[in-house]
PDB file of C-alpha atoms in Angstrom:
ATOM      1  CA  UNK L   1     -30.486 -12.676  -5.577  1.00  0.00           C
ATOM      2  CA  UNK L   2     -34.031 -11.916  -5.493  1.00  0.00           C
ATOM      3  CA  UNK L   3     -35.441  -8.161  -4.295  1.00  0.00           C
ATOM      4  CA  UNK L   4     -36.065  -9.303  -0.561  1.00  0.00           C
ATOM      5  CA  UNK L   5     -32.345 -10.273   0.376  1.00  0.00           C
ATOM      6  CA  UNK L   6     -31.349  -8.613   2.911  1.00  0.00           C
ATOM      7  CA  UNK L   7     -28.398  -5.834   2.533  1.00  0.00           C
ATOM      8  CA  UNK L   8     -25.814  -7.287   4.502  1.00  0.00           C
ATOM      9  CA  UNK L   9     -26.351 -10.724   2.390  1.00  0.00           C
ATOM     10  CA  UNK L  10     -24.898  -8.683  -0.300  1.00  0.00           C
ATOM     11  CA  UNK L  11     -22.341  -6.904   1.489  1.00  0.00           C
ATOM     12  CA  UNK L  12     -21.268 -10.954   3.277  1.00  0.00           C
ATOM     13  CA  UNK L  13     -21.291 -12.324  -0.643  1.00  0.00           C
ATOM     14  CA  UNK L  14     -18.825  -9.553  -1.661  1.00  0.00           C
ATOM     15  CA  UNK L  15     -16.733 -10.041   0.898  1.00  0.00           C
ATOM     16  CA  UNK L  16     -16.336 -14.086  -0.338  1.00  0.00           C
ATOM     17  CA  UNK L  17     -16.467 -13.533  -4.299  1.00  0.00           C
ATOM     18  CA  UNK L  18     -12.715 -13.801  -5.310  1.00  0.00           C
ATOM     19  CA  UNK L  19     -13.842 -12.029  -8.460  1.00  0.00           C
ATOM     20  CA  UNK L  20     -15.600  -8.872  -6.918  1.00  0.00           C
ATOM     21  CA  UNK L  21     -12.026  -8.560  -4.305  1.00  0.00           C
ATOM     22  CA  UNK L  22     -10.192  -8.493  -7.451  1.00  0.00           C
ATOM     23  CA  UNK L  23     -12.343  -6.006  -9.074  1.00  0.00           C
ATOM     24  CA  UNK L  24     -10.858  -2.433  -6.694  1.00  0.00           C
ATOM     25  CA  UNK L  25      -6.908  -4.508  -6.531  1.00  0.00           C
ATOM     26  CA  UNK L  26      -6.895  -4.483 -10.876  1.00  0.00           C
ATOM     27  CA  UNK L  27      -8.446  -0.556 -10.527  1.00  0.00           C
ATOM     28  CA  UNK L  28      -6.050   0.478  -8.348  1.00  0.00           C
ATOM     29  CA  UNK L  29      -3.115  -0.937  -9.625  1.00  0.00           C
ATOM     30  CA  UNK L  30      -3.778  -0.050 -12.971  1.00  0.00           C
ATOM     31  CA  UNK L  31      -3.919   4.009 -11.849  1.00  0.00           C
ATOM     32  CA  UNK L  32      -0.819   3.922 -10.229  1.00  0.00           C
ATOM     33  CA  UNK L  33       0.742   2.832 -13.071  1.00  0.00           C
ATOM     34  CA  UNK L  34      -1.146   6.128 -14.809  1.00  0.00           C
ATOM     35  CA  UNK L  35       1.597   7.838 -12.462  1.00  0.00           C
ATOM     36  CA  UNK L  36       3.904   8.265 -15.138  1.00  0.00           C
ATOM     37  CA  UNK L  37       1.738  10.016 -17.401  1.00  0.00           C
ATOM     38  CA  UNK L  38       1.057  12.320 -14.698  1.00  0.00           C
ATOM     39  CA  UNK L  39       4.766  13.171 -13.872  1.00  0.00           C
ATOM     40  CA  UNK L  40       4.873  14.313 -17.626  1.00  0.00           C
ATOM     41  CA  UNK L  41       2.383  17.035 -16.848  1.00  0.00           C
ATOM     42  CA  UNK L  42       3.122  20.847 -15.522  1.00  0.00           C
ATOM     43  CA  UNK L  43       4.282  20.540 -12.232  1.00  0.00           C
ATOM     44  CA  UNK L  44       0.477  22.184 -10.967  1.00  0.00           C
ATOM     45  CA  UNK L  45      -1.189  20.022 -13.087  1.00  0.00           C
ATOM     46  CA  UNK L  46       0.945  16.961 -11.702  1.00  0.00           C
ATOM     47  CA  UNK L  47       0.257  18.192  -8.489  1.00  0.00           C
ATOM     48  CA  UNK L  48      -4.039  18.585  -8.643  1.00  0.00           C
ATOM     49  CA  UNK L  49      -3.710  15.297 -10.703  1.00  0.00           C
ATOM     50  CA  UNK L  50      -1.878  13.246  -8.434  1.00  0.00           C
ATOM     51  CA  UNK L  51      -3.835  14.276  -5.346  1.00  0.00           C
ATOM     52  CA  UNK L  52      -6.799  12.888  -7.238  1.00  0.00           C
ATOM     53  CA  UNK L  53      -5.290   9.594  -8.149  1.00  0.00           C
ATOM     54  CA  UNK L  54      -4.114   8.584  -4.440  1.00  0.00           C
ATOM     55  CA  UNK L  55      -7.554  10.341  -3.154  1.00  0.00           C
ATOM     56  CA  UNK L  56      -9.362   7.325  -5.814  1.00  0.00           C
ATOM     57  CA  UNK L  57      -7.061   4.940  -4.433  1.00  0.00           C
ATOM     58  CA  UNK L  58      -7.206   5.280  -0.718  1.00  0.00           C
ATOM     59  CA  UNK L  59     -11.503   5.535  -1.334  1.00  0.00           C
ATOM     60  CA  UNK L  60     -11.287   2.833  -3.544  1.00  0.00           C
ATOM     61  CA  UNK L  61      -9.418   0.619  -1.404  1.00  0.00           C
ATOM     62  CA  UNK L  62     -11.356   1.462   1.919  1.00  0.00           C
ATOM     63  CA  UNK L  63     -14.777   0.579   0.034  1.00  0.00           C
ATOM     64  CA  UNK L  64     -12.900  -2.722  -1.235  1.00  0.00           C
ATOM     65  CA  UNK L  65     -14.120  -6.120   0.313  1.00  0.00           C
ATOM     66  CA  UNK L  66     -11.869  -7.428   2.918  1.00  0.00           C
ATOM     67  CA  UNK L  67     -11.949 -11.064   4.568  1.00  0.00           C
ATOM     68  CA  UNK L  68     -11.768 -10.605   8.836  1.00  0.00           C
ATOM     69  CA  UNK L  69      -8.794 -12.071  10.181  1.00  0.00           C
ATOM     70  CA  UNK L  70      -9.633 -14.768  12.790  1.00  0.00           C
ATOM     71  CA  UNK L  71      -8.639 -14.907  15.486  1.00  0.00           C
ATOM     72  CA  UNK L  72      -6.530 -11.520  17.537  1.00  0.00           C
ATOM     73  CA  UNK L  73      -2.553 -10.578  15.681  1.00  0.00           C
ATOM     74  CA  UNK L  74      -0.389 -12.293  16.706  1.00  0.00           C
ATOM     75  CA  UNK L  75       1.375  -8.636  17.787  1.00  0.00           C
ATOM     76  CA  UNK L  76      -0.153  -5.607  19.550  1.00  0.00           C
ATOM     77  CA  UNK L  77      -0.055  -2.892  17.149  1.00  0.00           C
ATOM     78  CA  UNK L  78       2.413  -0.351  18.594  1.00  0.00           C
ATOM     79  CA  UNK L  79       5.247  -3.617  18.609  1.00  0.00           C
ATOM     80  CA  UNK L  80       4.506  -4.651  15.041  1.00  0.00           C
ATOM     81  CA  UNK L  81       5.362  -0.413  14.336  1.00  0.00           C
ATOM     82  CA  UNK L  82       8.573  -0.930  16.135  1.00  0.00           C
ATOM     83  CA  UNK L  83      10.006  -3.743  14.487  1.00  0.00           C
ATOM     84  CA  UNK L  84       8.767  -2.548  11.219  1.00  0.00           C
ATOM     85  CA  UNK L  85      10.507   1.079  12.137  1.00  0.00           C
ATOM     86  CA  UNK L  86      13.598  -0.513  13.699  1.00  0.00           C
ATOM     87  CA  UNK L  87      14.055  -2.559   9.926  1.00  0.00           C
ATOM     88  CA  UNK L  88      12.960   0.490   8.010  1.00  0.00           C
ATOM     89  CA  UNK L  89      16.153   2.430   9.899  1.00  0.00           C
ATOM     90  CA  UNK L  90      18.780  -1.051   9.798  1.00  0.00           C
ATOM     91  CA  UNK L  91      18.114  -0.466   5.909  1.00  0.00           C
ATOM     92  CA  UNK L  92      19.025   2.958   5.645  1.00  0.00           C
ATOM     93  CA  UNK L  93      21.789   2.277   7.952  1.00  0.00           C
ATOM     94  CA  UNK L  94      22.837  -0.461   5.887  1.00  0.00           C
ATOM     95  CA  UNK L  95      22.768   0.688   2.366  1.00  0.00           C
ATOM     96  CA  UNK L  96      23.174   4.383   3.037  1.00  0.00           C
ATOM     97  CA  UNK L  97      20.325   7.702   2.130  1.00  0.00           C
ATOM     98  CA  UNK L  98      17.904   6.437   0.655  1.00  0.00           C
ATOM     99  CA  UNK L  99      16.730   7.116  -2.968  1.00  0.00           C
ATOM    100  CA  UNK L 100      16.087  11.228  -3.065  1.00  0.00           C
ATOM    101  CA  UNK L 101      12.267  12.260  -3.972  1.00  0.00           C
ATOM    102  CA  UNK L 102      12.714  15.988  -5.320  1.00  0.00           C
ATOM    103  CA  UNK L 103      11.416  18.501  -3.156  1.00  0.00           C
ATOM    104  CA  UNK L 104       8.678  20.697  -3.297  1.00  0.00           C
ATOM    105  CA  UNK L 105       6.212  22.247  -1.185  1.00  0.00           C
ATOM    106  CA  UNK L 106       4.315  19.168  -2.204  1.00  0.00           C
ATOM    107  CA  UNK L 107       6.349  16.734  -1.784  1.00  0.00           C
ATOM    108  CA  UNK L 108       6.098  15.461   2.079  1.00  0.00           C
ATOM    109  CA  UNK L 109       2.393  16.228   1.808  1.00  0.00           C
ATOM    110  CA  UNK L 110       2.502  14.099  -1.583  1.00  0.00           C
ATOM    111  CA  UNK L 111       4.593  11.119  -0.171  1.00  0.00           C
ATOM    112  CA  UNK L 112       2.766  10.717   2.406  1.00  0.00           C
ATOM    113  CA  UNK L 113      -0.415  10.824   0.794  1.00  0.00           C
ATOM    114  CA  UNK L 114       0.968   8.544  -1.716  1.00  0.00           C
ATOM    115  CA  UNK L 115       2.266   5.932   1.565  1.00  0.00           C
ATOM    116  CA  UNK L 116      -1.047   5.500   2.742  1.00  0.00           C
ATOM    117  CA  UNK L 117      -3.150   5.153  -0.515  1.00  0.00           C
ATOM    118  CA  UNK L 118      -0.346   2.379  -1.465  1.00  0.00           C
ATOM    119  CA  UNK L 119      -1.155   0.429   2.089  1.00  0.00           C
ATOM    120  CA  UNK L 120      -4.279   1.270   1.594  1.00  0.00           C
ATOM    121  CA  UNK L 121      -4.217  -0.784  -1.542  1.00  0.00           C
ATOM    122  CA  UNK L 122      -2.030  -3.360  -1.393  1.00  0.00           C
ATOM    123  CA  UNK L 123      -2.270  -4.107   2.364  1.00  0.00           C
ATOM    124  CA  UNK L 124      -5.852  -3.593   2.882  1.00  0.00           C
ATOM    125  CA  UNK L 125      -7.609  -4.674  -0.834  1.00  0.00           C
ATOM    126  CA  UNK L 126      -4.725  -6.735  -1.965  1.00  0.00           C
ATOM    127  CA  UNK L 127      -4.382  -8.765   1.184  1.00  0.00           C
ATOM    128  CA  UNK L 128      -7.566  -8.839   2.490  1.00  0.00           C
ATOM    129  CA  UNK L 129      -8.415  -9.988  -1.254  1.00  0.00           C
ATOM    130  CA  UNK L 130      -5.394 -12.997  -1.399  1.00  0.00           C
ATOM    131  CA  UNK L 131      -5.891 -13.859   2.568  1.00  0.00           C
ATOM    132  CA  UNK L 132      -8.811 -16.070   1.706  1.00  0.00           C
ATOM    133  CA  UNK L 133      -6.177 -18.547   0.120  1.00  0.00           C
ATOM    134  CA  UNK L 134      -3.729 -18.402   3.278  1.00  0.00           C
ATOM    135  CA  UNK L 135      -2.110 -16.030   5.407  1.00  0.00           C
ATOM    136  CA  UNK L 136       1.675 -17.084   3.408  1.00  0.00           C
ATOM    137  CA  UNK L 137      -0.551 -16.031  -0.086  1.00  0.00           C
ATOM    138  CA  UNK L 138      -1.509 -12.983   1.196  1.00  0.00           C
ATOM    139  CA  UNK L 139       1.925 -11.962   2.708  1.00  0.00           C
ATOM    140  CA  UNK L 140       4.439 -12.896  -0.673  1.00  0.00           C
ATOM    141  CA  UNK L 141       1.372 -11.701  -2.978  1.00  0.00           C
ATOM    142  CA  UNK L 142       0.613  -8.269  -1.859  1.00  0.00           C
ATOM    143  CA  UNK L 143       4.712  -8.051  -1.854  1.00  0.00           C
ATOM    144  CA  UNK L 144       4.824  -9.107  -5.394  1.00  0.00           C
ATOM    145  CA  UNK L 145       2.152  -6.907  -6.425  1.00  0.00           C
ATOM    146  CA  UNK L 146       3.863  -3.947  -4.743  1.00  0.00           C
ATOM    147  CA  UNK L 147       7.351  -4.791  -6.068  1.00  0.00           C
ATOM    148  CA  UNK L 148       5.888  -5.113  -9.702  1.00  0.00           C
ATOM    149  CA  UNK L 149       4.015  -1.259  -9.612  1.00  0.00           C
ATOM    150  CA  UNK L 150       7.083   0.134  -8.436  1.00  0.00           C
ATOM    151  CA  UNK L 151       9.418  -1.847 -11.350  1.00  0.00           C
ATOM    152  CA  UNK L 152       8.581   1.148 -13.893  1.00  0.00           C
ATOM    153  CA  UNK L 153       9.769   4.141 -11.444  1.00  0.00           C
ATOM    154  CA  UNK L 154      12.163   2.242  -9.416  1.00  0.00           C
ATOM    155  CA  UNK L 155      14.050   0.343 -12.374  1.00  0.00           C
ATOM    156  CA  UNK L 156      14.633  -3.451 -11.875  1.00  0.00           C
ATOM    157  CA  UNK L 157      17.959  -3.200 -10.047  1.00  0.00           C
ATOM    158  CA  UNK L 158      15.534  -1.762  -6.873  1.00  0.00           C
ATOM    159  CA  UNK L 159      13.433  -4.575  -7.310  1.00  0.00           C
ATOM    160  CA  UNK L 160      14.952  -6.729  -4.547  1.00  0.00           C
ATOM    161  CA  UNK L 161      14.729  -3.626  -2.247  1.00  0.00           C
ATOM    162  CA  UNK L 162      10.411  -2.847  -3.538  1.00  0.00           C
ATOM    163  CA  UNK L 163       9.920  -6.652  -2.450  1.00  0.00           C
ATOM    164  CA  UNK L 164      11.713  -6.439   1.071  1.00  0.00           C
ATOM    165  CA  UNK L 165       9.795  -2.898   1.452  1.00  0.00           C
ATOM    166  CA  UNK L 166       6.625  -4.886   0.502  1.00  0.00           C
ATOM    167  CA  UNK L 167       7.449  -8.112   2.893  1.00  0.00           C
ATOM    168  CA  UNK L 168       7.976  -6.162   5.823  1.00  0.00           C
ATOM    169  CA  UNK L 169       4.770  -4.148   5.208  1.00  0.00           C
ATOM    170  CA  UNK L 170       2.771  -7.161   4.594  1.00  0.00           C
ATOM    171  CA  UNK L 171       4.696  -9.136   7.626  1.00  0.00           C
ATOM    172  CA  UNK L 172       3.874  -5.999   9.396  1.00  0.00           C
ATOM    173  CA  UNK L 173      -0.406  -6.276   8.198  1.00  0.00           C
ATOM    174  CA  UNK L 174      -0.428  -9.992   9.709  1.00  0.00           C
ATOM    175  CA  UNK L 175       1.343  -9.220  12.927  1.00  0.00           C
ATOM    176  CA  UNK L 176      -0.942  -6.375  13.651  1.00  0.00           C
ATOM    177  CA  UNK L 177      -4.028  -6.893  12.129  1.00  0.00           C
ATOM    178  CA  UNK L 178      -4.122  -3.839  10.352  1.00  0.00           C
ATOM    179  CA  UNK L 179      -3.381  -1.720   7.334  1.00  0.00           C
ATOM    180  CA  UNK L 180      -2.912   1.153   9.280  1.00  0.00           C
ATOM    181  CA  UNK L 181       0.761  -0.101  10.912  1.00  0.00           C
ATOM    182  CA  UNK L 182       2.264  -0.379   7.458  1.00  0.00           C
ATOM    183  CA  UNK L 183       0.876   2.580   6.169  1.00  0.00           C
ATOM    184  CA  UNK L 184       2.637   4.278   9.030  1.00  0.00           C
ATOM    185  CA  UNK L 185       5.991   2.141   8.378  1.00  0.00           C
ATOM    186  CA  UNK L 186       5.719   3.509   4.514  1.00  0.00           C
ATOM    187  CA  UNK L 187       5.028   6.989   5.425  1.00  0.00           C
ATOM    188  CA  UNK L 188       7.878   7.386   7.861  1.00  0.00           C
ATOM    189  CA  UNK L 189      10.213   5.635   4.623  1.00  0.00           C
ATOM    190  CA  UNK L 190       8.843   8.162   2.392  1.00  0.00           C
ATOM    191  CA  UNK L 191       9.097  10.781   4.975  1.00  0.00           C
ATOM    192  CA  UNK L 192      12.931   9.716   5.132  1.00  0.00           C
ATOM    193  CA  UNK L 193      13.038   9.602   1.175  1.00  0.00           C
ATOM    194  CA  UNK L 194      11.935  13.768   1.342  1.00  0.00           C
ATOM    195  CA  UNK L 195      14.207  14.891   4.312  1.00  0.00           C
ATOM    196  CA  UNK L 196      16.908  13.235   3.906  1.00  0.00           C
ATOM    197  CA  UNK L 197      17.424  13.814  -0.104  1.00  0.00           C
TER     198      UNK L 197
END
């Protein structure tokens, strides 16, 4: 690329190199896994450190490069919330409280933060990053992906629940053509994880 290319030439080649869409996905997965050296820390020093980590995440994954959807969702926004809402409370209904998060003064500050850096991640890089192969790709991989972070906190018997969490997220990014629906989907789960301990 010579010195007179224009800015957004760089900015439209980003957006199509599968390698530099990787790139922010492989960071940011790799620091949540860095959450369990952080739990091992003094509960302020968890604290400062883990606001930090989900602060890099969420940036890193709002700088990532993300391929446009074409075309308008298939839902309007406030629908695709509903549904995923409605599933998110058939589940807890179903299978009882769900899994307790301990609480703190931190801690429904903390999950939440923690919700939206993880949509941030793995339903704006991740699937913005995978839709370029197909819309069924992006869905089942950014699942996978979120399943497979969680497998060292969550233990492999909650795998099967971490993947249905992570369909219905990523069902819930196609429908609505947003991160931002899922993110709100995970934060009301995590919400639920806090309260209802």
């Amino acid at each position: 690329m010579s010195a007179c290319t224009p800015t957004g030439s760089r900015v439209a080649s980003a957006r199509t190199d599968p390698v530099l869409g990787a790139i922010p996905v492989a960071i940011g997965i790799c620091a949540l896994l860095v959450r369990l050296q952080i739990t091992s820390l003094p509960p302020t020093d968890a604290i400062v450190a883990l606001v930090a980590l989900y602060g890099a995440i969420l940036t890193g994954s709002l700088l990532a490069p993300s391929v446009a959807r074409s075309g308008p969702a298939p839902l309007d926004r406030t629908t695709a919330l509903a549904v995923g809402l409605a599933g998110l409370s058939l589940a807890v209904f179903a299978s009882g409280r769900p899994p307790g998060v301990p609480f703190s003064t931190w801690a429904i500050p903390m999950s939440l933060l923690a919700a939206v850096a993880e949509e941030a991640l793995f339903r704006r890089a991740a699937y913005g990053w995978l839709a370029r192969y197909g819309v069924a790709i992006a869905v089942v991989g950014s699942a996978l992906l979120f399943a497979a972070v969680h497998l060292p906190f969550s233990g492999l018997a909650a795998l099967p629940v971490d993947f249905g969490a992570g369909l219905l997220f990523s069902w819930q990014r196609w429908a609505s053509g947003t991160w931002t629906v899922p993110a709100a989907t995970h934060a009301a789960a995590n919400l639920m994880a806090v309260i209802l301990r």
